[in-house]
Amino acid sequence: MIGTALFVLSLMIVSPLAASQSTTGPEGPGESWDLPTTHNLFLKGDLSEPFLDRNWSKLTGEPLGRAEFTKTSSALSPNLIDIQSAPLSESLRFEGNVTVKLFASLETTNDACRLSNVLPGSAGSETSFTVWLSMGSNQIMAESSTNSLAMEESFGLAHEFIVQVSDVNVSLSSGDMISLRIDVQHECLQGGVLWWGSYDAGSGVILDGQILDPSIEVKIDSNRMARVQFTPLSPWGDSDYDWQVIEIVGPMDWDEMVHGNGDEEQRLDHFETPHTTLVGEANRTVRAWSTDKPLMPGKYMIDGCFILTDQDPSNTCHSVGMLRFEVSEDPDPLLGSFWAIVIVPLSIILWIAFSIREATLPLISYLVILMLALSVLGPAASLPDIDTEGNEGRGAAPSFILLSHNSDQGAVSLDDLLDGSDAVVVGLFQSGSPYAEHQRGDFESASIIVDNKVSFVQIATGGDLSAVNLNGHALSINESWPLLMDESDSSTGFAFPSGPTDAVIVIDPAGFIASWSPGTMPPNQIKDAVESGLKGSGNGPYDLLTMILSTALLPLLVLSLPTSRKDDEPEKGMNPFAGAILTVCAASMGFAVWAIPVSLLASLGLASSWLLVEIALSLILIYHGISILIKGSIIEIETLSKILHSRLPESYREWRGSDEFVRDAYLGLWLAWLAWIKSPYLIPQGIGSIARSGILGAVSSVLVLALFLLAAGLVVTIIRTIASSFGKTSFILGQMSKGIRPRAWGMASTVFGFWMLISLIVLTLQVGL
């Protein structure tokens, strides 16, 4: 038993230790590199112009470079090589060992040197080299002699001559050079050759120590698109990094992030040739790639394999760089629409609870109010978040006046681009982004296939905006369209639905956003978006009819409960559809009170100030809600409805009184407000973009507006029919809640208005209008 206990105890002690030793994976985000510690400077060129180079020669066979020497020449003129490397482009702090390796052999097949070397080291048969090496102003080797040996013939079996200095500690500045001088001491009568420039004879300088300092960075934009930036830092510049293979892998746990790990479905992107290059800190070249799809929230790694020019080309991965990062969830809004779902019905219930103190109503009345409180959940769910992070794709394009990269163009505004155009296609990109070039190609193709007159423009945005990084792209587009620069705070970029990042936005003639896409947009999609913008961007009377199938119009069902049991059968001599016709007329009038002014404002081109228009609409909604809550009526609806009712034939006025007609007008007005909450740009884009698409469009917009009014009347008629379909039950519910039901809806409308007002004010402050 004692032995068993000791055995179990030993397992308990050893197991955690073994587990900790077996855990080799990382534990969090960060950057890690596996870099070579041996670096090469190769002797290249011919004897007339030799030089030190960083490229490992792939040539096999007879070396390209050779320096011949004899016993006589080595005595009279021993110097073979006296050269310098290219100047350093970066400062270097080197600590390590320095080796000079030379390859030489006899030129003939005679083995006299070896055979005469009876006493190794004695004069008359051996060859050696003397080396001078300096790094900048630091003398590393001075008359340092290599090993001495008797050579044989053939470059294929060339001998190695080596001299090394240990524990070198020097600092070099940008512009310094490495200098190499080689003298020969050749005592054999047979001539010799110093070889260089082939795979097997790589004469040169070897630096054993760390000289590279590359870095990988990833930037996640507001659309969760990733931009990978690689800075190939080397003392001799970015050309030392010949090739790279970079993959984005994930999502996965931190401890799984090991080079080469990850299933096929986790390898999200594969990069090789850079999408673009940009000028980084200290004018360093930065290679950049961008993903073409947003990354889902989670943990990822960038797994990079890099080929270096001075390393053995038979290896396919000389350096491994990894960056572990996390894509966060989208930030929570200041106040999400979930709270509107709670606040709006709760406000109705609290108002009813407060009203009970003054008078008690029948239980059925409270049941109807409870139904109304539940019905407002539908439109409440459509309310926008109150947030400072984005405008959720709301359709008014921001007005801007931005400086052009071309100083001759001066400033360019959105109004300038819209003038005489059927659409404006905006390419938004961060400075140095590869999507700038992608957009250029798509814009050029789109300009060919689009039949309408379209203005193209590209806007460079982002916090690290630098004019120098736009020079190359400006040459690429060759003034085919304006290249504009966003303000330093990226205010224009923030005002677009994409945020200050890579995106293409299509703006219709009225100044509303017809469509947008992160990154870029294919030419055929640009063409479709332009044509759709001329037709209201998909906003039409049919959309109003389809809202019946959504939860957005549920309050109208409760508000449409009948309050009279009068038979709706028309009298003799009247149109058999008189009831439906009168409902359509009254509801269309109520809808027109809201829709006509909004259509006019959109048609006049006020989209650039549409946030202010929407703020005014929110105030009007608050006014309508409070007026109904307190007085039970809205003066303008009452007045206009009675005027219209008085113009009806006498038989129709007697058959349906003004109270019923006014009630239908209110339903049309409430339909307009509910449609605005559900689809804020249904009317502005559905009418405004058509009206501003030319003379024919202006005429067509009047017809489309008439169709909207007719659709509104039909929607109210259908909802009234559904609300009355339960016969006596519908009448009892409607009659018992006749007085309190509109006031309860007034309470809900007031809360809707305040919610919209606050969200719009926050959005206005964000975009700086």
Coordinates of C-alpha atoms in Angstrom, one line a residue, residues 223 391 393-398 400 414 417 423-429 439 443 454-459 461 492-508 511-521 525-526 529-530:
N223 CA -16.3 46.4 -41.9
N391 CA -25.2 55.5 -39.7
G393 CA -26.4 52.5 -44.2
R394 CA -29.1 55.3 -44.0
G395 CA -29.5 56.5 -47.6
A396 CA -28.5 60.2 -47.7
A397 CA -25.0 60.7 -49.1
P398 CA -22.9 63.2 -47.1
F400 CA -18.5 67.1 -49.1
L414 CA -20.6 66.3 -54.4
L417 CA -20.2 65.7 -59.4
A423 CA -25.2 58.9 -60.7
V424 CA -22.0 59.4 -58.8
V425 CA -19.8 56.4 -58.1
V426 CA -17.5 57.0 -55.1
G427 CA -14.4 54.9 -54.5
L428 CA -13.5 55.3 -50.9
F429 CA -10.1 53.8 -49.9
Q439 CA -11.4 50.2 -57.8
F443 CA -14.3 51.9 -62.7
V454 CA -21.9 58.7 -64.5
S455 CA -19.4 60.7 -62.6
F456 CA -16.6 58.6 -61.0
V457 CA -14.5 59.9 -58.1
Q458 CA -12.0 58.3 -55.6
I459 CA -11.5 59.7 -52.1
T461 CA -9.5 58.6 -46.3
T492 CA -16.3 62.5 -44.9
G493 CA -15.3 58.8 -44.6
F494 CA -17.2 58.6 -41.3
A495 CA -20.3 60.1 -42.9
F496 CA -20.5 57.3 -45.4
P497 CA -22.2 54.0 -44.4
S498 CA -18.9 52.1 -44.8
G499 CA -16.9 54.3 -42.4
P500 CA -13.4 55.6 -43.4
T501 CA -12.3 52.5 -45.1
D502 CA -12.3 50.8 -48.5
A503 CA -15.7 50.8 -50.2
V504 CA -17.6 51.7 -53.3
I505 CA -20.7 53.8 -53.0
V506 CA -23.2 54.5 -55.8
I507 CA -25.2 57.8 -55.3
D508 CA -28.4 58.4 -57.2
G511 CA -28.1 62.5 -53.7
F512 CA -29.1 59.3 -51.9
I513 CA -27.1 56.1 -51.6
A514 CA -28.4 53.6 -54.1
S515 CA -26.0 50.8 -53.2
W516 CA -22.6 50.3 -51.6
S517 CA -20.1 47.5 -51.1
P518 CA -17.0 47.1 -48.9
G519 CA -13.7 47.0 -50.7
T520 CA -14.8 47.4 -54.3
M521 CA -17.8 46.7 -56.6
Q525 CA -23.0 45.6 -60.1
I526 CA -22.1 49.2 -60.6
A529 CA -26.9 50.1 -59.0
V530 CA -26.8 53.1 -61.4

